[in-house]
Structure formats: C-alpha cells, structure tokens
C-alpha cells in the first residue's frame, strides 16, 4: 500500500476520533493547544499574508490571480508537507486561509477546479495537492468541484528557467475536458504556488476559449523567480 494511503487513512481516523472523543487539538507548528486542528494565532503571524493580486493580460484575456501569502517560512513548510509528506492536516489549514481570501475579496464563482498534473506525475505522488485543496473549499462553501482540465504534455521543471522560458515550457500543455461543465460559468482555479503565472494563465485561457465566462485563480503562495 502506498505511503500516502496510509497517511490518508490515519488522517481520516484522526478526524473520526476527534469527533467521537472531542479530543483537544494541538497547533501543528508549536504544539500548543488550540480549539481546532489548525495552527495557533501566534504561529499564524509567521505567515506573510499577501494583500495584492496579479492581473495577467494576454491574447485579449484578463485573469486575476489571488494568493494567500508570499512563499516564505511557515507557508513553505505547510505546502511542502502537503506535497511531499502526504500531511493532509496542512491542506485543511491552507484551505481555511484560502476561504478567508475568497470571502475578504468577495470572489464570486459558480464552480471550482484545480491545476491538473500529468498521469505520470499523479501516479508518482498518488494525489494532486491542488485537487485536495479545491475539494475542501468546494465542500466547505458548497460549490461544485469540476474536473475540467488535463495536462497533456510532460514539461521540464520550472525551477531554474527564466520568465520567458517558463511561458514557452508550458505552452500547449493543458487541454479542456468535460467542456459542457464550464459553459457560461465563472470558474475559480486552485493551485499551490504561482510564480510567473504561466501555468495559471494557460489553464484559464483554455477554459475561456472553451466557453467559460470568467476565470479567476487562487493559490496558497506567490513567489518570484
Ligand atoms: Zn502555534
């Protein structure tokens, strides 16, 4: 059995036990007791929250990308634990911050989706961390989660590439699927990290070219090259 499945079962068991026994929760960072499975207020202060958004204008499209925070300290830890350690408690924490951004910025959308991975990458990790974040948000806000994009091309790791190369690297990498689910809709795309916005833009463009009305993007963190 894959390690992530064991971690996921542990996480589910943890959730069930906490409901049954009203267990006290501990902050994931400092270990102090908190009301919910989360991080305490003091540790939250270590996150460098991001107040501005990126507006990408290209090919007559405009896509606005929001981020919870800058890619630094505690947020890096949370993202890496979610991505590489199958720590789904981190997904709960990150998604609760994402919901805050949605509410504070009055982001309106009919459906929520996520940046896809190639089949090969998905097989290797066992799960798509962006899908997990999107699923939690969809459940908590009672908005439909749709699977409408696929990554059709294996791309080079974006790390080490300059701005233009990142855009070239991702060109024609994403394709629509289930296009009937996006017609005339406002869609919110979820991802973990945004850098140049190339990934977000190409996914948004594919949705807009296939009938979506508007597309916005929300990521956990924002970084520069
Ligand atoms: Zn703490």
PDB file of C-alpha atoms and ligand atoms in Angstrom:
ATOM      1  CA  UNK A   1       0.000   0.000   0.000  1.00  0.00           C
ATOM      2  CA  UNK A   2       1.312   3.463  -0.882  1.00  0.00           C
ATOM      3  CA  UNK A   3       2.595   5.629   1.956  1.00  0.00           C
ATOM      4  CA  UNK A   4       0.118   8.356   1.097  1.00  0.00           C
ATOM      5  CA  UNK A   5      -2.814   5.936   1.502  1.00  0.00           C
ATOM      6  CA  UNK A   6      -1.616   5.011   4.995  1.00  0.00           C
ATOM      7  CA  UNK A   7      -1.200   8.708   5.842  1.00  0.00           C
ATOM      8  CA  UNK A   8      -4.636   9.454   4.433  1.00  0.00           C
ATOM      9  CA  UNK A   9      -6.279   6.664   6.446  1.00  0.00           C
ATOM     10  CA  UNK A  10      -4.501   7.917   9.597  1.00  0.00           C
ATOM     11  CA  UNK A  11      -5.803  11.402   8.863  1.00  0.00           C
ATOM     12  CA  UNK A  12      -9.383  10.140   8.385  1.00  0.00           C
ATOM     13  CA  UNK A  13      -9.142   8.096  11.571  1.00  0.00           C
ATOM     14  CA  UNK A  14      -7.897  11.185  13.368  1.00  0.00           C
ATOM     15  CA  UNK A  15     -10.916  13.154  12.147  1.00  0.00           C
ATOM     16  CA  UNK A  16     -13.333  10.426  13.304  1.00  0.00           C
ATOM     17  CA  UNK A  17     -11.642  10.124  16.721  1.00  0.00           C
ATOM     18  CA  UNK A  18     -11.670  13.865  17.234  1.00  0.00           C
ATOM     19  CA  UNK A  19     -15.428  13.948  16.616  1.00  0.00           C
ATOM     20  CA  UNK A  20     -16.099  10.927  18.858  1.00  0.00           C
ATOM     21  CA  UNK A  21     -13.972  11.994  21.786  1.00  0.00           C
ATOM     22  CA  UNK A  22     -13.930  15.805  21.416  1.00  0.00           C
ATOM     23  CA  UNK A  23     -10.163  15.492  21.503  1.00  0.00           C
ATOM     24  CA  UNK A  24      -8.137  18.613  22.143  1.00  0.00           C
ATOM     25  CA  UNK A  25      -6.204  19.861  19.167  1.00  0.00           C
ATOM     26  CA  UNK A  26      -2.602  20.925  19.039  1.00  0.00           C
ATOM     27  CA  UNK A  27      -1.058  23.618  16.878  1.00  0.00           C
ATOM     28  CA  UNK A  28       0.820  21.915  14.070  1.00  0.00           C
ATOM     29  CA  UNK A  29       3.737  24.315  14.460  1.00  0.00           C
ATOM     30  CA  UNK A  30       4.319  24.869  18.202  1.00  0.00           C
ATOM     31  CA  UNK A  31       2.240  22.104  19.808  1.00  0.00           C
ATOM     32  CA  UNK A  32       0.151  24.462  21.972  1.00  0.00           C
ATOM     33  CA  UNK A  33      -3.496  23.541  22.425  1.00  0.00           C
ATOM     34  CA  UNK A  34      -5.941  25.184  20.026  1.00  0.00           C
ATOM     35  CA  UNK A  35      -9.681  24.900  19.512  1.00  0.00           C
ATOM     36  CA  UNK A  36      -9.467  23.177  16.148  1.00  0.00           C
ATOM     37  CA  UNK A  37      -6.950  21.124  14.224  1.00  0.00           C
ATOM     38  CA  UNK A  38      -5.057  24.092  12.934  1.00  0.00           C
ATOM     39  CA  UNK A  39      -2.350  26.477  13.902  1.00  0.00           C
ATOM     40  CA  UNK A  40      -2.481  28.917  16.786  1.00  0.00           C
ATOM     41  CA  UNK A  41      -2.804  32.677  16.353  1.00  0.00           C
ATOM     42  CA  UNK A  42       0.826  33.253  17.317  1.00  0.00           C
ATOM     43  CA  UNK A  43       2.101  30.869  14.645  1.00  0.00           C
ATOM     44  CA  UNK A  44      -0.316  32.303  12.066  1.00  0.00           C
ATOM     45  CA  UNK A  45       1.566  35.570  12.484  1.00  0.00           C
ATOM     46  CA  UNK A  46       4.622  33.894  10.956  1.00  0.00           C
ATOM     47  CA  UNK A  47       2.763  33.719   7.634  1.00  0.00           C
ATOM     48  CA  UNK A  48       3.487  36.698   5.388  1.00  0.00           C
ATOM     49  CA  UNK A  49      -0.002  37.307   4.003  1.00  0.00           C
ATOM     50  CA  UNK A  50      -0.356  38.784   0.541  1.00  0.00           C
ATOM     51  CA  UNK A  51      -2.727  41.695   0.103  1.00  0.00           C
ATOM     52  CA  UNK A  52      -2.313  42.348  -3.616  1.00  0.00           C
ATOM     53  CA  UNK A  53      -3.228  40.264  -6.650  1.00  0.00           C
ATOM     54  CA  UNK A  54      -1.644  39.674 -10.071  1.00  0.00           C
ATOM     55  CA  UNK A  55      -3.541  40.757 -13.186  1.00  0.00           C
ATOM     56  CA  UNK A  56      -2.365  38.849 -16.289  1.00  0.00           C
ATOM     57  CA  UNK A  57      -3.397  40.370 -19.605  1.00  0.00           C
ATOM     58  CA  UNK A  58      -2.657  38.331 -22.710  1.00  0.00           C
ATOM     59  CA  UNK A  59      -4.379  37.479 -26.027  1.00  0.00           C
ATOM     60  CA  UNK A  60      -7.393  39.686 -25.142  1.00  0.00           C
ATOM     61  CA  UNK A  61      -7.914  37.787 -21.901  1.00  0.00           C
ATOM     62  CA  UNK A  62      -7.596  39.063 -18.381  1.00  0.00           C
ATOM     63  CA  UNK A  63      -7.015  36.715 -15.483  1.00  0.00           C
ATOM     64  CA  UNK A  64      -6.777  37.822 -11.872  1.00  0.00           C
ATOM     65  CA  UNK A  65      -4.703  35.671  -9.560  1.00  0.00           C
ATOM     66  CA  UNK A  66      -5.018  35.923  -5.772  1.00  0.00           C
ATOM     67  CA  UNK A  67      -2.622  34.361  -3.277  1.00  0.00           C
ATOM     68  CA  UNK A  68      -2.915  33.729   0.445  1.00  0.00           C
ATOM     69  CA  UNK A  69       0.680  34.610   1.211  1.00  0.00           C
ATOM     70  CA  UNK A  70       4.202  35.013  -0.067  1.00  0.00           C
ATOM     71  CA  UNK A  71       6.217  31.828  -0.430  1.00  0.00           C
ATOM     72  CA  UNK A  72       8.136  32.060   2.827  1.00  0.00           C
ATOM     73  CA  UNK A  73       8.618  30.484   6.260  1.00  0.00           C
ATOM     74  CA  UNK A  74       5.543  28.692   7.628  1.00  0.00           C
ATOM     75  CA  UNK A  75       3.601  28.626   4.331  1.00  0.00           C
ATOM     76  CA  UNK A  76       6.544  26.886   2.616  1.00  0.00           C
ATOM     77  CA  UNK A  77       6.509  24.291   5.394  1.00  0.00           C
ATOM     78  CA  UNK A  78       2.758  23.704   5.038  1.00  0.00           C
ATOM     79  CA  UNK A  79       2.950  23.356   1.242  1.00  0.00           C
ATOM     80  CA  UNK A  80       5.946  21.017   1.312  1.00  0.00           C
ATOM     81  CA  UNK A  81       4.359  18.821   3.992  1.00  0.00           C
ATOM     82  CA  UNK A  82       1.186  18.591   1.938  1.00  0.00           C
ATOM     83  CA  UNK A  83       3.038  17.890  -1.324  1.00  0.00           C
ATOM     84  CA  UNK A  84       5.754  15.514  -0.209  1.00  0.00           C
ATOM     85  CA  UNK A  85       4.710  14.113   3.190  1.00  0.00           C
ATOM     86  CA  UNK A  86       1.024  13.435   2.500  1.00  0.00           C
ATOM     87  CA  UNK A  87       0.183  15.616   5.505  1.00  0.00           C
ATOM     88  CA  UNK A  88      -3.463  16.428   4.823  1.00  0.00           C
ATOM     89  CA  UNK A  89      -3.878  18.451   8.019  1.00  0.00           C
ATOM     90  CA  UNK A  90      -1.834  21.063   6.146  1.00  0.00           C
ATOM     91  CA  UNK A  91      -4.465  21.020   3.378  1.00  0.00           C
ATOM     92  CA  UNK A  92      -7.113  21.874   5.992  1.00  0.00           C
ATOM     93  CA  UNK A  93      -5.047  24.776   7.271  1.00  0.00           C
ATOM     94  CA  UNK A  94      -4.134  26.151   3.823  1.00  0.00           C
ATOM     95  CA  UNK A  95      -7.696  25.828   2.519  1.00  0.00           C
ATOM     96  CA  UNK A  96      -9.091  27.690   5.519  1.00  0.00           C
ATOM     97  CA  UNK A  97      -6.756  30.593   4.679  1.00  0.00           C
ATOM     98  CA  UNK A  98      -7.891  30.344   1.041  1.00  0.00           C
ATOM     99  CA  UNK A  99     -11.545  30.606   2.087  1.00  0.00           C
ATOM    100  CA  UNK A 100     -10.664  33.746   4.034  1.00  0.00           C
ATOM    101  CA  UNK A 101      -9.175  35.291   0.857  1.00  0.00           C
ATOM    102  CA  UNK A 102     -12.317  34.333  -1.117  1.00  0.00           C
ATOM    103  CA  UNK A 103     -14.530  35.996   1.480  1.00  0.00           C
ATOM    104  CA  UNK A 104     -12.395  39.096   2.036  1.00  0.00           C
ATOM    105  CA  UNK A 105     -12.093  39.770  -1.709  1.00  0.00           C
ATOM    106  CA  UNK A 106     -15.733  38.840  -2.437  1.00  0.00           C
ATOM    107  CA  UNK A 107     -14.568  36.396  -5.121  1.00  0.00           C
ATOM    108  CA  UNK A 108     -17.694  35.043  -6.833  1.00  0.00           C
ATOM    109  CA  UNK A 109     -17.689  31.769  -8.780  1.00  0.00           C
ATOM    110  CA  UNK A 110     -20.078  29.033  -9.872  1.00  0.00           C
ATOM    111  CA  UNK A 111     -17.610  26.157  -9.910  1.00  0.00           C
ATOM    112  CA  UNK A 112     -14.173  25.394  -8.594  1.00  0.00           C
ATOM    113  CA  UNK A 113     -11.404  23.446 -10.310  1.00  0.00           C
ATOM    114  CA  UNK A 114      -7.666  22.836  -9.945  1.00  0.00           C
ATOM    115  CA  UNK A 115      -4.414  22.786 -11.912  1.00  0.00           C
ATOM    116  CA  UNK A 116      -4.032  19.243 -13.243  1.00  0.00           C
ATOM    117  CA  UNK A 117      -0.964  17.007 -13.181  1.00  0.00           C
ATOM    118  CA  UNK A 118       0.119  14.615 -15.929  1.00  0.00           C
ATOM    119  CA  UNK A 119      -0.944  10.987 -15.428  1.00  0.00           C
ATOM    120  CA  UNK A 120       2.666  10.065 -14.785  1.00  0.00           C
ATOM    121  CA  UNK A 121       3.137  12.728 -12.089  1.00  0.00           C
ATOM    122  CA  UNK A 122      -0.159  11.774 -10.480  1.00  0.00           C
ATOM    123  CA  UNK A 123       0.851   8.103 -10.380  1.00  0.00           C
ATOM    124  CA  UNK A 124       4.145   9.049  -8.771  1.00  0.00           C
ATOM    125  CA  UNK A 125       2.698  11.251  -5.996  1.00  0.00           C
ATOM    126  CA  UNK A 126      -0.576   9.402  -5.628  1.00  0.00           C
ATOM    127  CA  UNK A 127      -2.654  12.556  -5.296  1.00  0.00           C
ATOM    128  CA  UNK A 128      -2.915  16.084  -6.653  1.00  0.00           C
ATOM    129  CA  UNK A 129      -2.433  18.555  -3.807  1.00  0.00           C
ATOM    130  CA  UNK A 130      -4.310  21.295  -5.685  1.00  0.00           C
ATOM    131  CA  UNK A 131      -7.299  18.992  -6.126  1.00  0.00           C
ATOM    132  CA  UNK A 132      -7.295  18.262  -2.388  1.00  0.00           C
ATOM    133  CA  UNK A 133      -7.356  21.995  -1.592  1.00  0.00           C
ATOM    134  CA  UNK A 134     -10.123  22.589  -4.167  1.00  0.00           C
ATOM    135  CA  UNK A 135     -12.179  19.689  -2.766  1.00  0.00           C
ATOM    136  CA  UNK A 136     -12.060  21.019   0.807  1.00  0.00           C
ATOM    137  CA  UNK A 137     -13.060  24.519  -0.365  1.00  0.00           C
ATOM    138  CA  UNK A 138     -15.840  23.061  -2.521  1.00  0.00           C
ATOM    139  CA  UNK A 139     -17.224  21.109   0.454  1.00  0.00           C
ATOM    140  CA  UNK A 140     -16.993  23.997   2.905  1.00  0.00           C
ATOM    141  CA  UNK A 141     -18.507  26.603   0.557  1.00  0.00           C
ATOM    142  CA  UNK A 142     -20.948  24.184  -1.044  1.00  0.00           C
ATOM    143  CA  UNK A 143     -19.751  24.965  -4.570  1.00  0.00           C
ATOM    144  CA  UNK A 144     -19.446  22.338  -7.285  1.00  0.00           C
ATOM    145  CA  UNK A 145     -15.951  20.896  -7.864  1.00  0.00           C
ATOM    146  CA  UNK A 146     -15.316  20.138 -11.522  1.00  0.00           C
ATOM    147  CA  UNK A 147     -12.555  18.196 -13.206  1.00  0.00           C
ATOM    148  CA  UNK A 148     -12.243  20.095 -16.481  1.00  0.00           C
ATOM    149  CA  UNK A 149      -8.541  20.283 -17.338  1.00  0.00           C
ATOM    150  CA  UNK A 150      -5.850  17.781 -18.190  1.00  0.00           C
ATOM    151  CA  UNK A 151      -2.114  18.210 -18.512  1.00  0.00           C
ATOM    152  CA  UNK A 152      -1.243  16.600 -21.791  1.00  0.00           C
ATOM    153  CA  UNK A 153       2.458  17.250 -22.007  1.00  0.00           C
ATOM    154  CA  UNK A 154       5.253  16.383 -19.599  1.00  0.00           C
ATOM    155  CA  UNK A 155       7.116  19.666 -19.006  1.00  0.00           C
ATOM    156  CA  UNK A 156      10.552  20.489 -17.686  1.00  0.00           C
ATOM    157  CA  UNK A 157      10.757  21.503 -14.043  1.00  0.00           C
ATOM    158  CA  UNK A 158      10.094  25.254 -13.989  1.00  0.00           C
ATOM    159  CA  UNK A 159      12.825  25.738 -11.379  1.00  0.00           C
ATOM    160  CA  UNK A 160      15.897  27.265 -12.984  1.00  0.00           C
ATOM    161  CA  UNK A 161      14.013  28.634 -16.005  1.00  0.00           C
ATOM    162  CA  UNK A 162      13.735  32.385 -16.610  1.00  0.00           C
ATOM    163  CA  UNK A 163      10.393  34.142 -17.188  1.00  0.00           C
ATOM    164  CA  UNK A 164      10.115  33.641 -20.956  1.00  0.00           C
ATOM    165  CA  UNK A 165      11.306  30.041 -20.842  1.00  0.00           C
ATOM    166  CA  UNK A 166       8.656  29.260 -18.227  1.00  0.00           C
ATOM    167  CA  UNK A 167       5.933  30.511 -20.564  1.00  0.00           C
ATOM    168  CA  UNK A 168       7.408  28.573 -23.520  1.00  0.00           C
ATOM    169  CA  UNK A 169       7.800  25.446 -21.400  1.00  0.00           C
ATOM    170  CA  UNK A 170       4.085  25.352 -20.594  1.00  0.00           C
ATOM    171  CA  UNK A 171       2.664  26.394 -23.958  1.00  0.00           C
ATOM    172  CA  UNK A 172       0.022  23.881 -25.205  1.00  0.00           C
ATOM    173  CA  UNK A 173       0.404  21.771 -22.052  1.00  0.00           C
ATOM    174  CA  UNK A 174      -3.201  21.989 -20.826  1.00  0.00           C
ATOM    175  CA  UNK A 175      -6.360  20.793 -22.553  1.00  0.00           C
ATOM    176  CA  UNK A 176     -10.028  21.038 -21.731  1.00  0.00           C
ATOM    177  CA  UNK A 177     -12.124  18.037 -20.708  1.00  0.00           C
ATOM    178  CA  UNK A 178     -15.809  17.913 -19.766  1.00  0.00           C
ATOM    179  CA  UNK A 179     -16.283  21.253 -21.545  1.00  0.00           C
ATOM    180  CA  UNK A 180     -20.071  21.069 -21.023  1.00  0.00           C
ATOM    181  CA  UNK A 181     -19.440  21.696 -17.314  1.00  0.00           C
ATOM    182  CA  UNK A 182     -17.877  25.133 -17.831  1.00  0.00           C
ATOM    183  CA  UNK A 183     -20.210  26.771 -20.369  1.00  0.00           C
ATOM    184  CA  UNK A 184     -21.147  30.301 -19.289  1.00  0.00           C
ATOM    185  CA  UNK A 185     -19.704  29.765 -15.822  1.00  0.00           C
ATOM    186  CA  UNK A 186     -17.436  31.756 -13.538  1.00  0.00           C
ATOM    187  CA  UNK A 187     -14.654  29.377 -12.572  1.00  0.00           C
ATOM    188  CA  UNK A 188     -12.110  29.553  -9.772  1.00  0.00           C
ATOM    189  CA  UNK A 189      -8.876  27.626 -10.379  1.00  0.00           C
ATOM    190  CA  UNK A 190      -6.908  26.463  -7.341  1.00  0.00           C
ATOM    191  CA  UNK A 191      -3.149  25.892  -7.268  1.00  0.00           C
ATOM    192  CA  UNK A 192      -0.459  25.685  -4.607  1.00  0.00           C
ATOM    193  CA  UNK A 193       2.163  28.146  -5.845  1.00  0.00           C
ATOM    194  CA  UNK A 194       2.189  30.864  -8.509  1.00  0.00           C
ATOM    195  CA  UNK A 195       5.417  32.276  -9.944  1.00  0.00           C
ATOM    196  CA  UNK A 196       5.151  33.918 -13.377  1.00  0.00           C
ATOM    197  CA  UNK A 197       1.502  32.919 -13.672  1.00  0.00           C
ATOM    198  CA  UNK A 198       2.160  30.937 -16.879  1.00  0.00           C
ATOM    199  CA  UNK A 199       0.506  27.762 -15.583  1.00  0.00           C
ATOM    200  CA  UNK A 200      -2.490  29.661 -14.235  1.00  0.00           C
ATOM    201  CA  UNK A 201      -2.845  31.719 -17.397  1.00  0.00           C
ATOM    202  CA  UNK A 202      -2.723  28.795 -19.835  1.00  0.00           C
ATOM    203  CA  UNK A 203      -5.279  26.857 -17.790  1.00  0.00           C
ATOM    204  CA  UNK A 204      -7.535  29.919 -17.588  1.00  0.00           C
ATOM    205  CA  UNK A 205      -7.137  30.598 -21.314  1.00  0.00           C
ATOM    206  CA  UNK A 206      -8.119  27.024 -22.169  1.00  0.00           C
ATOM    207  CA  UNK A 207     -11.309  27.425 -20.107  1.00  0.00           C
ATOM    208  CA  UNK A 208     -12.103  30.846 -21.611  1.00  0.00           C
ATOM    209  CA  UNK A 209     -11.531  29.552 -25.163  1.00  0.00           C
ATOM    210  CA  UNK A 210     -13.982  26.758 -24.486  1.00  0.00           C
ATOM    211  CA  UNK A 211     -16.930  28.678 -23.122  1.00  0.00           C
ATOM    212  CA  UNK A 212     -16.178  29.716 -19.543  1.00  0.00           C
ATOM    213  CA  UNK A 213     -17.488  33.207 -18.797  1.00  0.00           C
ATOM    214  CA  UNK A 214     -14.796  34.321 -16.377  1.00  0.00           C
ATOM    215  CA  UNK A 215     -11.846  32.654 -14.709  1.00  0.00           C
ATOM    216  CA  UNK A 216     -10.018  33.643 -11.555  1.00  0.00           C
ATOM    217  CA  UNK A 217      -7.127  31.927  -9.840  1.00  0.00           C
ATOM    218  CA  UNK A 218      -6.349  31.418  -6.158  1.00  0.00           C
ATOM    219  CA  UNK A 219      -3.063  29.982  -4.942  1.00  0.00           C
ATOM    220  CA  UNK A 220      -1.689  29.238  -1.496  1.00  0.00           C
ATOM    221  CA  UNK A 221       1.509  31.171  -2.118  1.00  0.00           C
ATOM    222  CA  UNK A 222       3.176  33.523  -4.520  1.00  0.00           C
ATOM    223  CA  UNK A 223       6.854  33.515  -5.300  1.00  0.00           C
ATOM    224  CA  UNK A 224       9.241  35.204  -7.696  1.00  0.00           C
ATOM    225  CA  UNK A 225      11.875  33.533  -9.893  1.00  0.00           C
TER     226      UNK A 225
HETATM  227 ZN1  LIG B   1       1.434  27.559  17.322  1.00  0.00          ZN
END
